[in-house]
mmCIF file of C-alpha atoms in Angstrom:
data_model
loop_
_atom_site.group_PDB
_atom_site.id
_atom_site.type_symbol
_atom_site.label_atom_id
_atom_site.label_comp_id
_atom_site.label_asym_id
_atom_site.label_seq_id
_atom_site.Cartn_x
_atom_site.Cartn_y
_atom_site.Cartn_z
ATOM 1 C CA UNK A 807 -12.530 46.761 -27.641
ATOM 2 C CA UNK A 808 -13.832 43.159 -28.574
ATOM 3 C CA UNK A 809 -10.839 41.838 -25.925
ATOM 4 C CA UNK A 810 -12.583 43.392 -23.044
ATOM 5 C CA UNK A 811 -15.556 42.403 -24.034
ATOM 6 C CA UNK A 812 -14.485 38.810 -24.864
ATOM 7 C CA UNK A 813 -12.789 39.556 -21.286
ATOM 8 C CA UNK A 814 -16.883 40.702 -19.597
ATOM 9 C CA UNK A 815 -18.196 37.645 -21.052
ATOM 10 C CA UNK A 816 -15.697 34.866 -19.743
ATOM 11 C CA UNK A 817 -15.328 36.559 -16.171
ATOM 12 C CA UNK A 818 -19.497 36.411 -16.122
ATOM 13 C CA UNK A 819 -19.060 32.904 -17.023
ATOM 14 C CA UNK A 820 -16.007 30.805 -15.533
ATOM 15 C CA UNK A 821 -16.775 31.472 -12.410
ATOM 16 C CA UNK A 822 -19.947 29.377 -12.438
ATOM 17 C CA UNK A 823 -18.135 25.986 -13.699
ATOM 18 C CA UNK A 824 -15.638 27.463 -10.706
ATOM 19 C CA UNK A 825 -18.713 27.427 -7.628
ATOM 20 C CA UNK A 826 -20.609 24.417 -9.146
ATOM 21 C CA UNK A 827 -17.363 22.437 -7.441
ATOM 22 C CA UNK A 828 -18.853 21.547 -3.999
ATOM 23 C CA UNK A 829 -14.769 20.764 -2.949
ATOM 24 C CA UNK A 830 -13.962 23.855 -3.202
ATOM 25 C CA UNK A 831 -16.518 26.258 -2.534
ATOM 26 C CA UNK A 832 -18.942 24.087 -0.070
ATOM 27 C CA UNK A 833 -19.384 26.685 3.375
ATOM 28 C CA UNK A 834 -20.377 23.500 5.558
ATOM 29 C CA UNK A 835 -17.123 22.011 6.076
ATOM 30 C CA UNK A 836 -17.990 18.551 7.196
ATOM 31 C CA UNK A 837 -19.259 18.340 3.716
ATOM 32 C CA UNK A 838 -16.415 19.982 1.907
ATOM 33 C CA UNK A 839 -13.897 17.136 3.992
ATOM 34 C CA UNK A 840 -16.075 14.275 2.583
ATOM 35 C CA UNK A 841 -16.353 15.259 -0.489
ATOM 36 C CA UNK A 842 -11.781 15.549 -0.442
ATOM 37 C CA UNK A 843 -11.707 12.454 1.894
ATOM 38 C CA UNK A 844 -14.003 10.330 -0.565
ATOM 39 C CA UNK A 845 -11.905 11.691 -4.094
ATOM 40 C CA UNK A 846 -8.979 10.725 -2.330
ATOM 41 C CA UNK A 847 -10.310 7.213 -1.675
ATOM 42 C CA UNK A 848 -12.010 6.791 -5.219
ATOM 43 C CA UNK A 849 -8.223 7.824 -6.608
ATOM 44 C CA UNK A 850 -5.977 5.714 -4.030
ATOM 45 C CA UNK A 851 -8.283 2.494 -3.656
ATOM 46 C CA UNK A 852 -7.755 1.109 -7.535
ATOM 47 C CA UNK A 853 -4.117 1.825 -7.852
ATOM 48 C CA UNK A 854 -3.607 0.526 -4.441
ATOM 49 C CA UNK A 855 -5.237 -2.855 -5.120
ATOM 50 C CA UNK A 856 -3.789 -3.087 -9.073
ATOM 51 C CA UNK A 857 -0.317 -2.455 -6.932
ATOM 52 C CA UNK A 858 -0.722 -4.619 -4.294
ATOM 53 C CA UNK A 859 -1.423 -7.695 -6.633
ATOM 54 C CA UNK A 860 1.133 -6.752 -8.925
ATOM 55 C CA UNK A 861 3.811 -6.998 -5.791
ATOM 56 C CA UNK A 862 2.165 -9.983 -4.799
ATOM 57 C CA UNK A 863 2.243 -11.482 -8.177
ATOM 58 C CA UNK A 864 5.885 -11.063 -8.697
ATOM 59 C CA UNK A 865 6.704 -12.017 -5.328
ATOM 60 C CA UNK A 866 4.816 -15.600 -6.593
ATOM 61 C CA UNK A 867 6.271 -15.497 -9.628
ATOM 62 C CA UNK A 868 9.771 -15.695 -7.783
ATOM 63 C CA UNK A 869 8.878 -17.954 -5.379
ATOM 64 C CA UNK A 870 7.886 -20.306 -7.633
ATOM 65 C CA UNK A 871 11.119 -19.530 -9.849
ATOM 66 C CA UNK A 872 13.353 -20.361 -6.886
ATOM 67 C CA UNK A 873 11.346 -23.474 -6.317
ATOM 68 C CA UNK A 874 12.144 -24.405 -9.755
ATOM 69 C CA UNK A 875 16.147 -23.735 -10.019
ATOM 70 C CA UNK A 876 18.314 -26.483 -9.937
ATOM 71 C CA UNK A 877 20.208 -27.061 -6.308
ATOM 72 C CA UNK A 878 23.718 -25.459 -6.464
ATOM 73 C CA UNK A 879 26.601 -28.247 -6.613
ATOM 74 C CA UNK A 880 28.319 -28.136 -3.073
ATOM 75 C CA UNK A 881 31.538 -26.023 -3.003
ATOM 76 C CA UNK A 882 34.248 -28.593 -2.721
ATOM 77 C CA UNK A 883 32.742 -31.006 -5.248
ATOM 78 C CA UNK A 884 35.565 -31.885 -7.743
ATOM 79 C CA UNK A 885 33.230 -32.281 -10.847
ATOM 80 C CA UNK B 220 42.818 -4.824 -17.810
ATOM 81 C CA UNK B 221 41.811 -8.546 -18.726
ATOM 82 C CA UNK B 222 38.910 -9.166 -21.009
ATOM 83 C CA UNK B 223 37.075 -11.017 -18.225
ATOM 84 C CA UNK B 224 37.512 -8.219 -16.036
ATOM 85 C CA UNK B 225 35.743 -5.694 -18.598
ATOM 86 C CA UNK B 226 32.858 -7.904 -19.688
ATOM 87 C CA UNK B 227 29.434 -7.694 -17.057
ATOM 88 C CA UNK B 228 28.180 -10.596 -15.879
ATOM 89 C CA UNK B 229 24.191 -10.708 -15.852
ATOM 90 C CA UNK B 230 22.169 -13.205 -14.601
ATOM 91 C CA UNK B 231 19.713 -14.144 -16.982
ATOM 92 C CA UNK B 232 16.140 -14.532 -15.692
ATOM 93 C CA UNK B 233 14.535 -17.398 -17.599
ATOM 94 C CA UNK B 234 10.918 -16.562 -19.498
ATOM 95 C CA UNK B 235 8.544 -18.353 -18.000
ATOM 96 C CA UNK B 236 7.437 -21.636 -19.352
ATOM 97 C CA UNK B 237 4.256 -22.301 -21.549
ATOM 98 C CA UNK B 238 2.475 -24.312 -18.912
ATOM 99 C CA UNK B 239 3.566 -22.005 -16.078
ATOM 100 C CA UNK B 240 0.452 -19.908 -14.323
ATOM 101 C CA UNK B 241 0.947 -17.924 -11.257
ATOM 102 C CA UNK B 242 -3.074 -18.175 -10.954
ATOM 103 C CA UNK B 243 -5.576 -20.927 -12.155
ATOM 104 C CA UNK B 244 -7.492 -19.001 -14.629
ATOM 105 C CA UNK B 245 -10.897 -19.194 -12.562
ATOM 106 C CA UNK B 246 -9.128 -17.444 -9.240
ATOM 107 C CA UNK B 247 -7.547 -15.160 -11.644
ATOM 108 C CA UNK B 248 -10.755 -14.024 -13.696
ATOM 109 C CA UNK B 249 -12.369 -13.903 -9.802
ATOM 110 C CA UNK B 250 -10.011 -11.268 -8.558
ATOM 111 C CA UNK B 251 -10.694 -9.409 -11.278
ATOM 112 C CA UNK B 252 -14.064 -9.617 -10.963
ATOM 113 C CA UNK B 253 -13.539 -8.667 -7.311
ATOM 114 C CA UNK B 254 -11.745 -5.499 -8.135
ATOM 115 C CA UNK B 255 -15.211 -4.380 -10.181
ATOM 116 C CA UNK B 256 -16.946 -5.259 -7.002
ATOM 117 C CA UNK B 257 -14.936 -3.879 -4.272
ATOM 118 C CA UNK B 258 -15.192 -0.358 -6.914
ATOM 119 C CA UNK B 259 -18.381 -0.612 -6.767
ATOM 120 C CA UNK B 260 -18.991 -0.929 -2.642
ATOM 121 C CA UNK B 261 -16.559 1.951 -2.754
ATOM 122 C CA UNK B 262 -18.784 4.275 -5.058
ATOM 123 C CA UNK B 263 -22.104 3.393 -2.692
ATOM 124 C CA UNK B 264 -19.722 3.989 0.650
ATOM 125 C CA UNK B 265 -18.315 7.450 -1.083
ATOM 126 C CA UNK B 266 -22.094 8.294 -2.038
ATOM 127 C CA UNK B 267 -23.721 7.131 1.933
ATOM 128 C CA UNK B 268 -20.287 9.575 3.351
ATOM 129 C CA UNK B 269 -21.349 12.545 1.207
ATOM 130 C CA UNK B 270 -24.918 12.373 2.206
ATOM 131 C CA UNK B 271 -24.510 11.631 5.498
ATOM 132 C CA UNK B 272 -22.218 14.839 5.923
ATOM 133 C CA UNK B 273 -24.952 17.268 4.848
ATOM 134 C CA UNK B 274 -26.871 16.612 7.812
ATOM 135 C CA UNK B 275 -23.534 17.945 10.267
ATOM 136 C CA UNK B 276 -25.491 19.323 12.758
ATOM 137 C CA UNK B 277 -28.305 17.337 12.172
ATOM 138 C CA UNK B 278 -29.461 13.835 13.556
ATOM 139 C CA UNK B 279 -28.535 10.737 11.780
ATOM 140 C CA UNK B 280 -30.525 8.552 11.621
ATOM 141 C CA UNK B 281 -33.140 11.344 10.406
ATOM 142 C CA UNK B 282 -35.915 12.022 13.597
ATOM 143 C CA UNK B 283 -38.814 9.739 13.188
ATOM 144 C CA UNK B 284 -36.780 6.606 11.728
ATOM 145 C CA UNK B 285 -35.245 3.112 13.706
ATOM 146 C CA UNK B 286 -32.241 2.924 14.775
ATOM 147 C CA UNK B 287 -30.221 -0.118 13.172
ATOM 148 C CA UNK B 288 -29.611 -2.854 15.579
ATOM 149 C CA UNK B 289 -26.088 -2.898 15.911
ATOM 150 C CA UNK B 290 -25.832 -5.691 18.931
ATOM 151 C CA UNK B 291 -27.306 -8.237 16.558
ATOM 152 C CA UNK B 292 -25.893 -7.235 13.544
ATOM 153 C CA UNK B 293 -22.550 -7.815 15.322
ATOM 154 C CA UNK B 294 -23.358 -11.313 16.513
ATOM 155 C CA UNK B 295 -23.967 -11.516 12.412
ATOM 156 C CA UNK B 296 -21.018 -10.222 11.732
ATOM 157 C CA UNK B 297 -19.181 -12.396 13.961
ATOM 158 C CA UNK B 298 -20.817 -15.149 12.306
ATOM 159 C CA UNK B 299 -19.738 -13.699 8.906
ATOM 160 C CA UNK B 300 -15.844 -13.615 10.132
ATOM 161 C CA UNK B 301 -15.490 -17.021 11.579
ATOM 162 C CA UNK B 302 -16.769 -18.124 8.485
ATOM 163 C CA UNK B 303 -14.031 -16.785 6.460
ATOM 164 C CA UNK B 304 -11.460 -18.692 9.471
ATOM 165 C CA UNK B 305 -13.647 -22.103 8.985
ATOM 166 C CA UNK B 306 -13.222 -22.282 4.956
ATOM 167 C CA UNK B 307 -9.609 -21.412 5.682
ATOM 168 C CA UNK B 308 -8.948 -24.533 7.666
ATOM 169 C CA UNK B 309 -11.460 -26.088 4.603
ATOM 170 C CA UNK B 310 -9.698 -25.240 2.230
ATOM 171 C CA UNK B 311 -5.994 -26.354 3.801
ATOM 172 C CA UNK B 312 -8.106 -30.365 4.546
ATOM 173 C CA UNK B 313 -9.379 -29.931 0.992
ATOM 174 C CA UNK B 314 -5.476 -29.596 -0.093
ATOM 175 C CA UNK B 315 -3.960 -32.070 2.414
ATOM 176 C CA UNK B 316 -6.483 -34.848 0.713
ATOM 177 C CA UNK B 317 -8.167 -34.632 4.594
ATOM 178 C CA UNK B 318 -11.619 -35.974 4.744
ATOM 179 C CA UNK B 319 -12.991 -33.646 7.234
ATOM 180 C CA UNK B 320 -12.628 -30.755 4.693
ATOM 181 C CA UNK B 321 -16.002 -31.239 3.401
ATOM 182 C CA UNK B 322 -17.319 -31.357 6.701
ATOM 183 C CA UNK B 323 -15.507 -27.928 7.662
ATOM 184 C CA UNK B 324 -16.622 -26.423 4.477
ATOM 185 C CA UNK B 325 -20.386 -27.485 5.031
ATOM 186 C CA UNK B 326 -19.682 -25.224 9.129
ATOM 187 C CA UNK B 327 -18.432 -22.056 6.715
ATOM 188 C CA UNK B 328 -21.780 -22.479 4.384
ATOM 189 C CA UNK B 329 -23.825 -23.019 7.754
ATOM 190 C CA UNK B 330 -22.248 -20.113 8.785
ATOM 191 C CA UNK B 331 -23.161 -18.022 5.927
ATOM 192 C CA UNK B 332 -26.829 -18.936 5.673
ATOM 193 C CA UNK B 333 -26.929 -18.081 9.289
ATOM 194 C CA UNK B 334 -25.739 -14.558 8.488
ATOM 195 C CA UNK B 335 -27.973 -13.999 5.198
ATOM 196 C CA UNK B 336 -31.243 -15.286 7.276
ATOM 197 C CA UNK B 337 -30.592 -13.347 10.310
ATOM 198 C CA UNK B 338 -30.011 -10.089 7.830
ATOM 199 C CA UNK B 339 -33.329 -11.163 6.305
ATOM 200 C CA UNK B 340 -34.892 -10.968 9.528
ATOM 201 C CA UNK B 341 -33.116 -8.140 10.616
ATOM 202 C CA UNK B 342 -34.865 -6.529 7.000
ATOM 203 C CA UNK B 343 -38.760 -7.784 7.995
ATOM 204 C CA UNK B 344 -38.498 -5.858 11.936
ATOM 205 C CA UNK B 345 -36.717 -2.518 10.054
ATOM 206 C CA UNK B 346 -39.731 -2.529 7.378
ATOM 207 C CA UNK B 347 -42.145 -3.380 10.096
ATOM 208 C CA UNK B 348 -41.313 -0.628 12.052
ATOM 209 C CA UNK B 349 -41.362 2.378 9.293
ATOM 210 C CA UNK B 350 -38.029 2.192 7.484
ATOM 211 C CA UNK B 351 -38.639 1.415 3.724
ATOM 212 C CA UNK B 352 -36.277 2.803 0.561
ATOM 213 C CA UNK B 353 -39.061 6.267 0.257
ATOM 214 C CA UNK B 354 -38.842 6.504 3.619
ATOM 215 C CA UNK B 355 -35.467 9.251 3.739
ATOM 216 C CA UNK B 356 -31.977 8.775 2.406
ATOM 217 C CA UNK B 357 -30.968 6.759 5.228
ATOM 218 C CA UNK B 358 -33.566 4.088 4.356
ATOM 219 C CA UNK B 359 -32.417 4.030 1.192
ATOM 220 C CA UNK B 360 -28.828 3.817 1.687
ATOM 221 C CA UNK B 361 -29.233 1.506 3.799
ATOM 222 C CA UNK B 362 -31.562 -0.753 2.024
ATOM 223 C CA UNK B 363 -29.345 -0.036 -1.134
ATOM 224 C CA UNK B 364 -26.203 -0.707 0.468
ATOM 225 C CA UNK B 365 -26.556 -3.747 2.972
ATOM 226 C CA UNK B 366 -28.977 -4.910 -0.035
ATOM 227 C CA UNK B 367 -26.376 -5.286 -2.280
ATOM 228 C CA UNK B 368 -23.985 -7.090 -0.122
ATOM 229 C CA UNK B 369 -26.579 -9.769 0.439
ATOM 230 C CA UNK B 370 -27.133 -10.280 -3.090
ATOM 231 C CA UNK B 371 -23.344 -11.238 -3.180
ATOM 232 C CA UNK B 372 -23.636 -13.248 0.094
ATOM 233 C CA UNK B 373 -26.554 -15.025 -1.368
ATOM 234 C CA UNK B 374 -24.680 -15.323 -4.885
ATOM 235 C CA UNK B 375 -21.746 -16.466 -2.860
ATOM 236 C CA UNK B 376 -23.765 -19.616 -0.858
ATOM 237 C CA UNK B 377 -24.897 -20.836 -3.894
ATOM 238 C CA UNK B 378 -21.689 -20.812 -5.068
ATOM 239 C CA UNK B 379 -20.213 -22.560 -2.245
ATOM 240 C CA UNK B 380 -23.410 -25.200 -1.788
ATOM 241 C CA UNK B 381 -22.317 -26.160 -5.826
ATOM 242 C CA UNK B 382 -18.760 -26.394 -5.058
ATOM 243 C CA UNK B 383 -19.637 -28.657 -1.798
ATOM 244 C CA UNK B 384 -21.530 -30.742 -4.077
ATOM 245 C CA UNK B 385 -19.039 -31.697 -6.259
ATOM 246 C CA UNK B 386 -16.616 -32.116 -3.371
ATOM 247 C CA UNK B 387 -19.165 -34.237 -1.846
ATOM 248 C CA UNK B 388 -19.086 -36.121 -5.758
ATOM 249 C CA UNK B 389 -15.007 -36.131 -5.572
ATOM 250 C CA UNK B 390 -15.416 -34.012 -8.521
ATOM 251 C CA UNK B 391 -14.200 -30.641 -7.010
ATOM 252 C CA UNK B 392 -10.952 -29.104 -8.240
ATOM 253 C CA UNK B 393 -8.481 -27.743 -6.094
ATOM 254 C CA UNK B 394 -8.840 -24.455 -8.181
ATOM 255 C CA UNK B 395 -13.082 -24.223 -8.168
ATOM 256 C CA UNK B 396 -12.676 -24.396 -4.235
ATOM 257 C CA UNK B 397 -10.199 -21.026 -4.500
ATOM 258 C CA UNK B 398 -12.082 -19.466 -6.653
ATOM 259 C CA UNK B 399 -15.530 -19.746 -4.707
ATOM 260 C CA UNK B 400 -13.145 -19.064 -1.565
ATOM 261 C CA UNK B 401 -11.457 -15.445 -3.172
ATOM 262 C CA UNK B 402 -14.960 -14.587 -3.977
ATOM 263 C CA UNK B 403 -16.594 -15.397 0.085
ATOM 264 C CA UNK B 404 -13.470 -13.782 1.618
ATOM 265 C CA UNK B 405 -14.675 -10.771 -0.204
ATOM 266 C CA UNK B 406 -17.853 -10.894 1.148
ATOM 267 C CA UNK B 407 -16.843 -11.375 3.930
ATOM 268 C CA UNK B 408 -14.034 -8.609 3.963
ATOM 269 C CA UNK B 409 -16.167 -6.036 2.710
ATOM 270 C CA UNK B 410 -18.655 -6.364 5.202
ATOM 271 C CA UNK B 411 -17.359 -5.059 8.743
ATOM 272 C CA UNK B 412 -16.563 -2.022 6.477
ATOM 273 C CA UNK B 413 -19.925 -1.633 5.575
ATOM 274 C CA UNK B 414 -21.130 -2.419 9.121
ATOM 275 C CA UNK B 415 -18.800 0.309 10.188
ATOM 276 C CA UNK B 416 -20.196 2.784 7.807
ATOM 277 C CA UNK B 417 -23.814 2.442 7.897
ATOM 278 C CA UNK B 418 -24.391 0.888 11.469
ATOM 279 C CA UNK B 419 -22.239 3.018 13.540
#
């Protein structure tokens, strides 16, 4: 008896943490598309400038490694 | 099988040295500081979308408020870029040991104060003609956005009149000039986006 109850209670109450999520439940859809297209953009725009320095930074770290290597002897030196 | 054969050969990468930086520490510290910024610019841009999408069907700008002057604004803006393409060519003199670099560098800074007054301006006529921060969201998002962005452009000449004092002194470090320049191309960068959102 106490399971359906406990069962009453949470389906009168989860779905209001459910339609308090303007993504998903918005009608006007212009909104809905701005509030996906703006997460998505929050989520992509740090991890897309933390990559792109990290690629850069390697790419200057090797650079500067290769500047930094001793020239290769020629082939057909004897020593 | 010989033993030569069955043993890998790696190349070895060496650690970097002690005295090895892929950054000066100022540019370094700068882009970080940048990344705070450009988050920041992205949570007012994310905000002005959001709002601006609950009036679909409506008119934006809200009826009874100016319209933003976009033909001067982009005569700013083209001020703003070229700019960013004069301390460029500063910044490659200022390297080279070229004299003239202090004379391109003083065009960019010209070039900025140009854009910051001629936003000022642009501020008095909006106010003048109704639109305040009370006025509706627009007003404020507007004031709140393109507000902020000329705090940094103001932040940003100072910045750039100090380091083209001490170049003017012979005191100015190849690494002060890229870290004032990281921190104007961002300014400058960030801006046709915001001109984009808010003006168009």
């Amino acid at each position: 008896m106490w399971v359906v109850a406990l069962a009453l209670v949470a389906l009168a109450l989860l779905p209001e943490p459910g339609f308090a999520c303007p993504v998903c439940f918005d009608p006007n859809d212009e909104h809905r598309q701005a509030f996906l297209a703006t997460a998505i953009f929050m989520t992509v725009l740090p991890l897309g400038m933390v990559g792109g320095v990290g690629i850069w930074l390697r790419k200057r770290l090797r650079r500067l490694d290769d500047e930094e290597a001793p020239p290769e002897p020629p082939a057909n030196d004897p020593s | 099988m010989s033993t030569d054969a069955a043993v890998m050969q790696f190349e070895v990468r060496p650690e970097p040295g002690p005295g090895k930086k892929l950054l000066p520490d100022g540019v370094m510290g700068m882009v970080i500081f940048v990344f705070t910024e450009v988050m920041l610019f992205a949570g007012l841009i994310s905000a002005h979308t959001i709002v601006r999408s609950r009036a679909a069907g409506e008119m934006w700008p809200p009826y009874g408020q100016p319209r933003l002057p976009l033909e001067e604004t982009a005569i700013n803006t083209a001020a703003l870029l070229l700019s960013a393409v004069v301390i460029f060519f500063a910044q490659r003199a200022f390297r080279r040991g070229v004299g003239s670099a202090r004379w391109t560098f003083l065009a960019s800074i010209v070039l900025g104060i140009f854009f910051v007054a001629s936003q000022g301006m642009e501020w008095a006529a909006l106010l003048g003609e109704g639109l305040t921060m009370q006025s509706s969201a627009y007003g404020g998002f507007f004031y709140l956005i393109v507000g902020t962005h000329a705090l940094h452009a103001v932040a940003a000449m100072l910045g750039m009149v100090w380091a083209w004092l001490r170049m003017s002194k012979g005191t100015l470090t190849q690494s002060q000039f890229s870290t004032v320049q990281v921190f104007w191309y961002f300014v400058v960068l960030v801006w046709p986006v915001l001109y984009w959102k808010v003006y168009l």
